[in-house]
């Protein structure tokens, strides 16, 4: 058969056009499906990982901020104020244990799980140090200089925990933004591919 299209029969031309249209449809369809799968992966990452982690960390950071313990203020407070501070701390510490454990259990990757576990351990040790500092005021044999030294170290420890949670929160937020941008790009690409494919098929037929 001649390769001169002008010598092709009507039947051959129709079949060739249909075959070409099918190839275009399959090619552009596959590209669009690939983009949709990329978008689906990005959406799943946001919904299943970054968004819940951001919520947990926001709640945890909020609890840490609300329960910020000032060793100096506690040392200067009267007995009734100290009791109120201790009661409020007990509530916040229980809240932090629950949130930190939920954050660790929700972690989907070994790296995130390790970081979450480290933060939970830091919070546990910090809260234990706070309780020991408070209990030291019931021990009259502990010198004030020792309490001041312990309070200063405790302030540094609390600041370290807050910074660790804040850094993890910022990382989760950036991850959510990145995956959202990936989702937006994938969907735009899928729409462009589909529209371009439709135009090509119409032209071919």
C-alpha positions as protocol buffer text, in pm:
chain_id: "A"
residue {
  index: 1
  type: UNK
  ca { x: 0 y: 0 z: 0 }
}
residue {
  index: 2
  type: UNK
  ca { x: 130 y: 345 z: -91 }
}
residue {
  index: 3
  type: UNK
  ca { x: 228 y: 581 z: 189 }
}
residue {
  index: 4
  type: UNK
  ca { x: 82 y: 874 z: -4 }
}
residue {
  index: 5
  type: UNK
  ca { x: -222 y: 976 z: 204 }
}
residue {
  index: 6
  type: UNK
  ca { x: -392 y: 1115 z: -107 }
}
residue {
  index: 7
  type: UNK
  ca { x: -405 y: 761 z: -249 }
}
residue {
  index: 8
  type: UNK
  ca { x: -564 y: 613 z: 64 }
}
residue {
  index: 9
  type: UNK
  ca { x: -923 y: 502 z: 42 }
}
residue {
  index: 10
  type: UNK
  ca { x: -1195 y: 670 z: 251 }
}
residue {
  index: 11
  type: UNK
  ca { x: -1218 y: 355 z: 463 }
}
residue {
  index: 12
  type: UNK
  ca { x: -844 y: 359 z: 534 }
}
residue {
  index: 13
  type: UNK
  ca { x: -846 y: 727 z: 617 }
}
residue {
  index: 14
  type: UNK
  ca { x: -1134 y: 684 z: 864 }
}
residue {
  index: 15
  type: UNK
  ca { x: -968 y: 389 z: 1033 }
}
residue {
  index: 16
  type: UNK
  ca { x: -636 y: 573 z: 1053 }
}
residue {
  index: 17
  type: UNK
  ca { x: -802 y: 881 z: 1203 }
}
residue {
  index: 18
  type: UNK
  ca { x: -985 y: 666 z: 1458 }
}
residue {
  index: 19
  type: UNK
  ca { x: -665 y: 482 z: 1547 }
}
residue {
  index: 20
  type: UNK
  ca { x: -478 y: 809 z: 1588 }
}
residue {
  index: 21
  type: UNK
  ca { x: -761 y: 949 z: 1801 }
}
residue {
  index: 22
  type: UNK
  ca { x: -753 y: 637 z: 2019 }
}
residue {
  index: 23
  type: UNK
  ca { x: -377 y: 669 z: 2065 }
}
residue {
  index: 24
  type: UNK
  ca { x: -416 y: 1034 z: 2161 }
}
residue {
  index: 25
  type: UNK
  ca { x: -701 y: 954 z: 2399 }
}
residue {
  index: 26
  type: UNK
  ca { x: -504 y: 679 z: 2569 }
}
residue {
  index: 27
  type: UNK
  ca { x: -189 y: 890 z: 2593 }
}
residue {
  index: 28
  type: UNK
  ca { x: -355 y: 1202 z: 2731 }
}
residue {
  index: 29
  type: UNK
  ca { x: -584 y: 991 z: 2950 }
}
residue {
  index: 30
  type: UNK
  ca { x: -286 y: 814 z: 3104 }
}
residue {
  index: 31
  type: UNK
  ca { x: -113 y: 1147 z: 3168 }
}
residue {
  index: 32
  type: UNK
  ca { x: -428 y: 1288 z: 3328 }
}
residue {
  index: 33
  type: UNK
  ca { x: -475 y: 979 z: 3546 }
}
residue {
  index: 34
  type: UNK
  ca { x: -112 y: 1003 z: 3658 }
}
residue {
  index: 35
  type: UNK
  ca { x: -166 y: 1365 z: 3760 }
}
residue {
  index: 36
  type: UNK
  ca { x: -484 y: 1269 z: 3944 }
}
residue {
  index: 37
  type: UNK
  ca { x: -297 y: 999 z: 4137 }
}
residue {
  index: 38
  type: UNK
  ca { x: -28 y: 1252 z: 4229 }
}
residue {
  index: 39
  type: UNK
  ca { x: -299 y: 1488 z: 4351 }
}
residue {
  index: 40
  type: UNK
  ca { x: -466 y: 1207 z: 4544 }
}
residue {
  index: 41
  type: UNK
  ca { x: -136 y: 1127 z: 4717 }
}
residue {
  index: 42
  type: UNK
  ca { x: -88 y: 1493 z: 4809 }
}
residue {
  index: 43
  type: UNK
  ca { x: -445 y: 1516 z: 4940 }
}
residue {
  index: 44
  type: UNK
  ca { x: -399 y: 1201 z: 5148 }
}
residue {
  index: 45
  type: UNK
  ca { x: -74 y: 1337 z: 5292 }
}
residue {
  index: 46
  type: UNK
  ca { x: -249 y: 1657 z: 5399 }
}
residue {
  index: 47
  type: UNK
  ca { x: -561 y: 1488 z: 5535 }
}
residue {
  index: 48
  type: UNK
  ca { x: -399 y: 1186 z: 5700 }
}
residue {
  index: 49
  type: UNK
  ca { x: -67 y: 1324 z: 5819 }
}
residue {
  index: 50
  type: UNK
  ca { x: 6 y: 1696 z: 5811 }
}
residue {
  index: 51
  type: UNK
  ca { x: -335 y: 1832 z: 5917 }
}
residue {
  index: 52
  type: UNK
  ca { x: -387 y: 1603 z: 6221 }
}
residue {
  index: 53
  type: UNK
  ca { x: -25 y: 1654 z: 6326 }
}
residue {
  index: 54
  type: UNK
  ca { x: -66 y: 2031 z: 6300 }
}
residue {
  index: 55
  type: UNK
  ca { x: -381 y: 2017 z: 6513 }
}
residue {
  index: 56
  type: UNK
  ca { x: -217 y: 1799 z: 6779 }
}
residue {
  index: 57
  type: UNK
  ca { x: 92 y: 2020 z: 6793 }
}
residue {
  index: 58
  type: UNK
  ca { x: -113 y: 2342 z: 6803 }
}
residue {
  index: 59
  type: UNK
  ca { x: -313 y: 2207 z: 7097 }
}
residue {
  index: 60
  type: UNK
  ca { x: 3 y: 2087 z: 7269 }
}
residue {
  index: 61
  type: UNK
  ca { x: 182 y: 2419 z: 7222 }
}
residue {
  index: 62
  type: UNK
  ca { x: -125 y: 2604 z: 7344 }
}
residue {
  index: 63
  type: UNK
  ca { x: -138 y: 2387 z: 7656 }
}
residue {
  index: 64
  type: UNK
  ca { x: 233 y: 2441 z: 7723 }
}
residue {
  index: 65
  type: UNK
  ca { x: 191 y: 2816 z: 7681 }
}
residue {
  index: 66
  type: UNK
  ca { x: -111 y: 2834 z: 7911 }
}
residue {
  index: 67
  type: UNK
  ca { x: 62 y: 2626 z: 8177 }
}
residue {
  index: 68
  type: UNK
  ca { x: 392 y: 2814 z: 8164 }
}
residue {
  index: 69
  type: UNK
  ca { x: 543 y: 2782 z: 8508 }
}
residue {
  index: 70
  type: UNK
  ca { x: 748 y: 3066 z: 8654 }
}
residue {
  index: 71
  type: UNK
  ca { x: 978 y: 2940 z: 8930 }
}
residue {
  index: 72
  type: UNK
  ca { x: 1036 y: 3296 z: 9050 }
}
residue {
  index: 73
  type: UNK
  ca { x: 663 y: 3377 z: 9067 }
}
residue {
  index: 74
  type: UNK
  ca { x: 596 y: 3052 z: 9251 }
}
residue {
  index: 75
  type: UNK
  ca { x: 873 y: 3123 z: 9504 }
}
residue {
  index: 76
  type: UNK
  ca { x: 726 y: 3466 z: 9578 }
}
residue {
  index: 77
  type: UNK
  ca { x: 363 y: 3352 z: 9592 }
}
residue {
  index: 78
  type: UNK
  ca { x: 173 y: 3294 z: 9915 }
}
residue {
  index: 79
  type: UNK
  ca { x: 40 y: 2954 z: 10015 }
}
residue {
  index: 80
  type: UNK
  ca { x: -308 y: 2989 z: 9863 }
}
residue {
  index: 81
  type: UNK
  ca { x: -167 y: 3111 z: 9532 }
}
residue {
  index: 82
  type: UNK
  ca { x: 76 y: 2820 z: 9524 }
}
residue {
  index: 83
  type: UNK
  ca { x: -212 y: 2577 z: 9571 }
}
residue {
  index: 84
  type: UNK
  ca { x: -399 y: 2737 z: 9280 }
}
residue {
  index: 85
  type: UNK
  ca { x: -88 y: 2721 z: 9060 }
}
residue {
  index: 86
  type: UNK
  ca { x: -35 y: 2355 z: 9148 }
}
residue {
  index: 87
  type: UNK
  ca { x: -397 y: 2264 z: 9074 }
}
residue {
  index: 88
  type: UNK
  ca { x: -386 y: 2438 z: 8737 }
}
residue {
  index: 89
  type: UNK
  ca { x: -57 y: 2268 z: 8654 }
}
residue {
  index: 90
  type: UNK
  ca { x: -200 y: 1924 z: 8736 }
}
residue {
  index: 91
  type: UNK
  ca { x: -480 y: 1980 z: 8485 }
}
residue {
  index: 92
  type: UNK
  ca { x: -246 y: 2104 z: 8213 }
}
residue {
  index: 93
  type: UNK
  ca { x: 7 y: 1828 z: 8271 }
}
residue {
  index: 94
  type: UNK
  ca { x: -263 y: 1563 z: 8232 }
}
residue {
  index: 95
  type: UNK
  ca { x: -379 y: 1739 z: 7915 }
}
residue {
  index: 96
  type: UNK
  ca { x: -26 y: 1744 z: 7775 }
}
residue {
  index: 97
  type: UNK
  ca { x: 26 y: 1374 z: 7844 }
}
residue {
  index: 98
  type: UNK
  ca { x: -289 y: 1287 z: 7650 }
}
residue {
  index: 99
  type: UNK
  ca { x: -204 y: 1511 z: 7352 }
}
residue {
  index: 100
  type: UNK
  ca { x: 160 y: 1401 z: 7337 }
}
residue {
  index: 101
  type: UNK
  ca { x: 59 y: 1034 z: 7346 }
}
residue {
  index: 102
  type: UNK
  ca { x: -202 y: 1089 z: 7074 }
}
residue {
  index: 103
  type: UNK
  ca { x: 59 y: 1269 z: 6862 }
}
residue {
  index: 104
  type: UNK
  ca { x: 304 y: 981 z: 6899 }
}
residue {
  index: 105
  type: UNK
  ca { x: 41 y: 717 z: 6822 }
}
residue {
  index: 106
  type: UNK
  ca { x: -71 y: 907 z: 6511 }
}
residue {
  index: 107
  type: UNK
  ca { x: 281 y: 934 z: 6366 }
}
residue {
  index: 108
  type: UNK
  ca { x: 292 y: 755 z: 6029 }
}
residue {
  index: 109
  type: UNK
  ca { x: 667 y: 751 z: 5969 }
}
residue {
  index: 110
  type: UNK
  ca { x: 952 y: 625 z: 6191 }
}
residue {
  index: 111
  type: UNK
  ca { x: 1115 y: 969 z: 6186 }
}
residue {
  index: 112
  type: UNK
  ca { x: 798 y: 1147 z: 6298 }
}
residue {
  index: 113
  type: UNK
  ca { x: 733 y: 879 z: 6558 }
}
residue {
  index: 114
  type: UNK
  ca { x: 1084 y: 921 z: 6699 }
}
residue {
  index: 115
  type: UNK
  ca { x: 1049 y: 1300 z: 6719 }
}
residue {
  index: 116
  type: UNK
  ca { x: 705 y: 1271 z: 6880 }
}
residue {
  index: 117
  type: UNK
  ca { x: 837 y: 1020 z: 7132 }
}
residue {
  index: 118
  type: UNK
  ca { x: 1128 y: 1251 z: 7215 }
}
residue {
  index: 119
  type: UNK
  ca { x: 893 y: 1545 z: 7272 }
}
residue {
  index: 120
  type: UNK
  ca { x: 666 y: 1333 z: 7493 }
}
residue {
  index: 121
  type: UNK
  ca { x: 966 y: 1225 z: 7699 }
}
residue {
  index: 122
  type: UNK
  ca { x: 1088 y: 1585 z: 7731 }
}
residue {
  index: 123
  type: UNK
  ca { x: 746 y: 1698 z: 7850 }
}
residue {
  index: 124
  type: UNK
  ca { x: 734 y: 1413 z: 8101 }
}
residue {
  index: 125
  type: UNK
  ca { x: 1078 y: 1496 z: 8244 }
}
residue {
  index: 126
  type: UNK
  ca { x: 999 y: 1869 z: 8252 }
}
residue {
  index: 127
  type: UNK
  ca { x: 674 y: 1812 z: 8440 }
}
residue {
  index: 128
  type: UNK
  ca { x: 853 y: 1584 z: 8685 }
}
residue {
  index: 129
  type: UNK
  ca { x: 1112 y: 1857 z: 8741 }
}
residue {
  index: 130
  type: UNK
  ca { x: 836 y: 2112 z: 8803 }
}
residue {
  index: 131
  type: UNK
  ca { x: 676 y: 1885 z: 9062 }
}
residue {
  index: 132
  type: UNK
  ca { x: 1011 y: 1829 z: 9234 }
}
residue {
  index: 133
  type: UNK
  ca { x: 1072 y: 2204 z: 9241 }
}
residue {
  index: 134
  type: UNK
  ca { x: 730 y: 2261 z: 9398 }
}
residue {
  index: 135
  type: UNK
  ca { x: 788 y: 1985 z: 9652 }
}
residue {
  index: 136
  type: UNK
  ca { x: 1123 y: 2139 z: 9748 }
}
residue {
  index: 137
  type: UNK
  ca { x: 940 y: 2423 z: 9921 }
}
residue {
  index: 138
  type: UNK
  ca { x: 806 y: 2170 z: 10172 }
}
residue {
  index: 139
  type: UNK
  ca { x: 1159 y: 2068 z: 10259 }
}
residue {
  index: 140
  type: UNK
  ca { x: 1309 y: 2327 z: 10494 }
}
residue {
  index: 141
  type: UNK
  ca { x: 1654 y: 2168 z: 10467 }
}
residue {
  index: 142
  type: UNK
  ca { x: 1695 y: 2270 z: 10102 }
}
residue {
  index: 143
  type: UNK
  ca { x: 1878 y: 2606 z: 10087 }
}
residue {
  index: 144
  type: UNK
  ca { x: 1726 y: 2893 z: 9890 }
}
residue {
  index: 145
  type: UNK
  ca { x: 2035 y: 2910 z: 9669 }
}
residue {
  index: 146
  type: UNK
  ca { x: 1968 y: 2552 z: 9559 }
}
residue {
  index: 147
  type: UNK
  ca { x: 1606 y: 2637 z: 9479 }
}
residue {
  index: 148
  type: UNK
  ca { x: 1715 y: 2938 z: 9276 }
}
residue {
  index: 149
  type: UNK
  ca { x: 1962 y: 2723 z: 9083 }
}
residue {
  index: 150
  type: UNK
  ca { x: 1699 y: 2455 z: 9023 }
}
residue {
  index: 151
  type: UNK
  ca { x: 1445 y: 2717 z: 8912 }
}
residue {
  index: 152
  type: UNK
  ca { x: 1688 y: 2865 z: 8657 }
}
residue {
  index: 153
  type: UNK
  ca { x: 1762 y: 2521 z: 8510 }
}
residue {
  index: 154
  type: UNK
  ca { x: 1390 y: 2447 z: 8502 }
}
residue {
  index: 155
  type: UNK
  ca { x: 1318 y: 2765 z: 8306 }
}
residue {
  index: 156
  type: UNK
  ca { x: 1574 y: 2662 z: 8044 }
}
residue {
  index: 157
  type: UNK
  ca { x: 1424 y: 2313 z: 8022 }
}
residue {
  index: 158
  type: UNK
  ca { x: 1072 y: 2451 z: 7971 }
}
residue {
  index: 159
  type: UNK
  ca { x: 1193 y: 2689 z: 7702 }
}
residue {
  index: 160
  type: UNK
  ca { x: 1367 y: 2399 z: 7528 }
}
residue {
  index: 161
  type: UNK
  ca { x: 1046 y: 2193 z: 7525 }
}
residue {
  index: 162
  type: UNK
  ca { x: 840 y: 2484 z: 7392 }
}
residue {
  index: 163
  type: UNK
  ca { x: 1092 y: 2546 z: 7114 }
}
residue {
  index: 164
  type: UNK
  ca { x: 1097 y: 2177 z: 7018 }
}
residue {
  index: 165
  type: UNK
  ca { x: 718 y: 2169 z: 6987 }
}
residue {
  index: 166
  type: UNK
  ca { x: 716 y: 2498 z: 6797 }
}
residue {
  index: 167
  type: UNK
  ca { x: 976 y: 2372 z: 6549 }
}
residue {
  index: 168
  type: UNK
  ca { x: 780 y: 2053 z: 6489 }
}
residue {
  index: 169
  type: UNK
  ca { x: 461 y: 2257 z: 6445 }
}
residue {
  index: 170
  type: UNK
  ca { x: 630 y: 2479 z: 6187 }
}
residue {
  index: 171
  type: UNK
  ca { x: 762 y: 2170 z: 6005 }
}
residue {
  index: 172
  type: UNK
  ca { x: 411 y: 2021 z: 5994 }
}
residue {
  index: 173
  type: UNK
  ca { x: 269 y: 2351 z: 5868 }
}
residue {
  index: 174
  type: UNK
  ca { x: 531 y: 2374 z: 5593 }
}
residue {
  index: 175
  type: UNK
  ca { x: 462 y: 2011 z: 5498 }
}
residue {
  index: 176
  type: UNK
  ca { x: 91 y: 2084 z: 5467 }
}
residue {
  index: 177
  type: UNK
  ca { x: 160 y: 2391 z: 5252 }
}
residue {
  index: 178
  type: UNK
  ca { x: 399 y: 2195 z: 5027 }
}
residue {
  index: 179
  type: UNK
  ca { x: 154 y: 1909 z: 4976 }
}
residue {
  index: 180
  type: UNK
  ca { x: -129 y: 2156 z: 4911 }
}
residue {
  index: 181
  type: UNK
  ca { x: 82 y: 2318 z: 4640 }
}
residue {
  index: 182
  type: UNK
  ca { x: 155 y: 1974 z: 4493 }
}
residue {
  index: 183
  type: UNK
  ca { x: -218 y: 1900 z: 4489 }
}
residue {
  index: 184
  type: UNK
  ca { x: -295 y: 2229 z: 4318 }
}
residue {
  index: 185
  type: UNK
  ca { x: -23 y: 2172 z: 4056 }
}
residue {
  index: 186
  type: UNK
  ca { x: -136 y: 1814 z: 3987 }
}
residue {
  index: 187
  type: UNK
  ca { x: -500 y: 1915 z: 3942 }
}
residue {
  index: 188
  type: UNK
  ca { x: -408 y: 2203 z: 3710 }
}
residue {
  index: 189
  type: UNK
  ca { x: -188 y: 1969 z: 3507 }
}
residue {
  index: 190
  type: UNK
  ca { x: -465 y: 1709 z: 3482 }
}
residue {
  index: 191
  type: UNK
  ca { x: -716 y: 1969 z: 3360 }
}
residue {
  index: 192
  type: UNK
  ca { x: -470 y: 2105 z: 3101 }
}
residue {
  index: 193
  type: UNK
  ca { x: -391 y: 1756 z: 2975 }
}
residue {
  index: 194
  type: UNK
  ca { x: -760 y: 1665 z: 2941 }
}
residue {
  index: 195
  type: UNK
  ca { x: -847 y: 1987 z: 2758 }
}
residue {
  index: 196
  type: UNK
  ca { x: -547 y: 1960 z: 2527 }
}
residue {
  index: 197
  type: UNK
  ca { x: -631 y: 1595 z: 2460 }
}
residue {
  index: 198
  type: UNK
  ca { x: -991 y: 1680 z: 2371 }
}
residue {
  index: 199
  type: UNK
  ca { x: -874 y: 1948 z: 2129 }
}
residue {
  index: 200
  type: UNK
  ca { x: -625 y: 1711 z: 1966 }
}
residue {
  index: 201
  type: UNK
  ca { x: -885 y: 1436 z: 1929 }
}
residue {
  index: 202
  type: UNK
  ca { x: -1134 y: 1679 z: 1773 }
}
residue {
  index: 203
  type: UNK
  ca { x: -872 y: 1798 z: 1529 }
}
residue {
  index: 204
  type: UNK
  ca { x: -769 y: 1443 z: 1446 }
}
residue {
  index: 205
  type: UNK
  ca { x: -1122 y: 1336 z: 1377 }
}
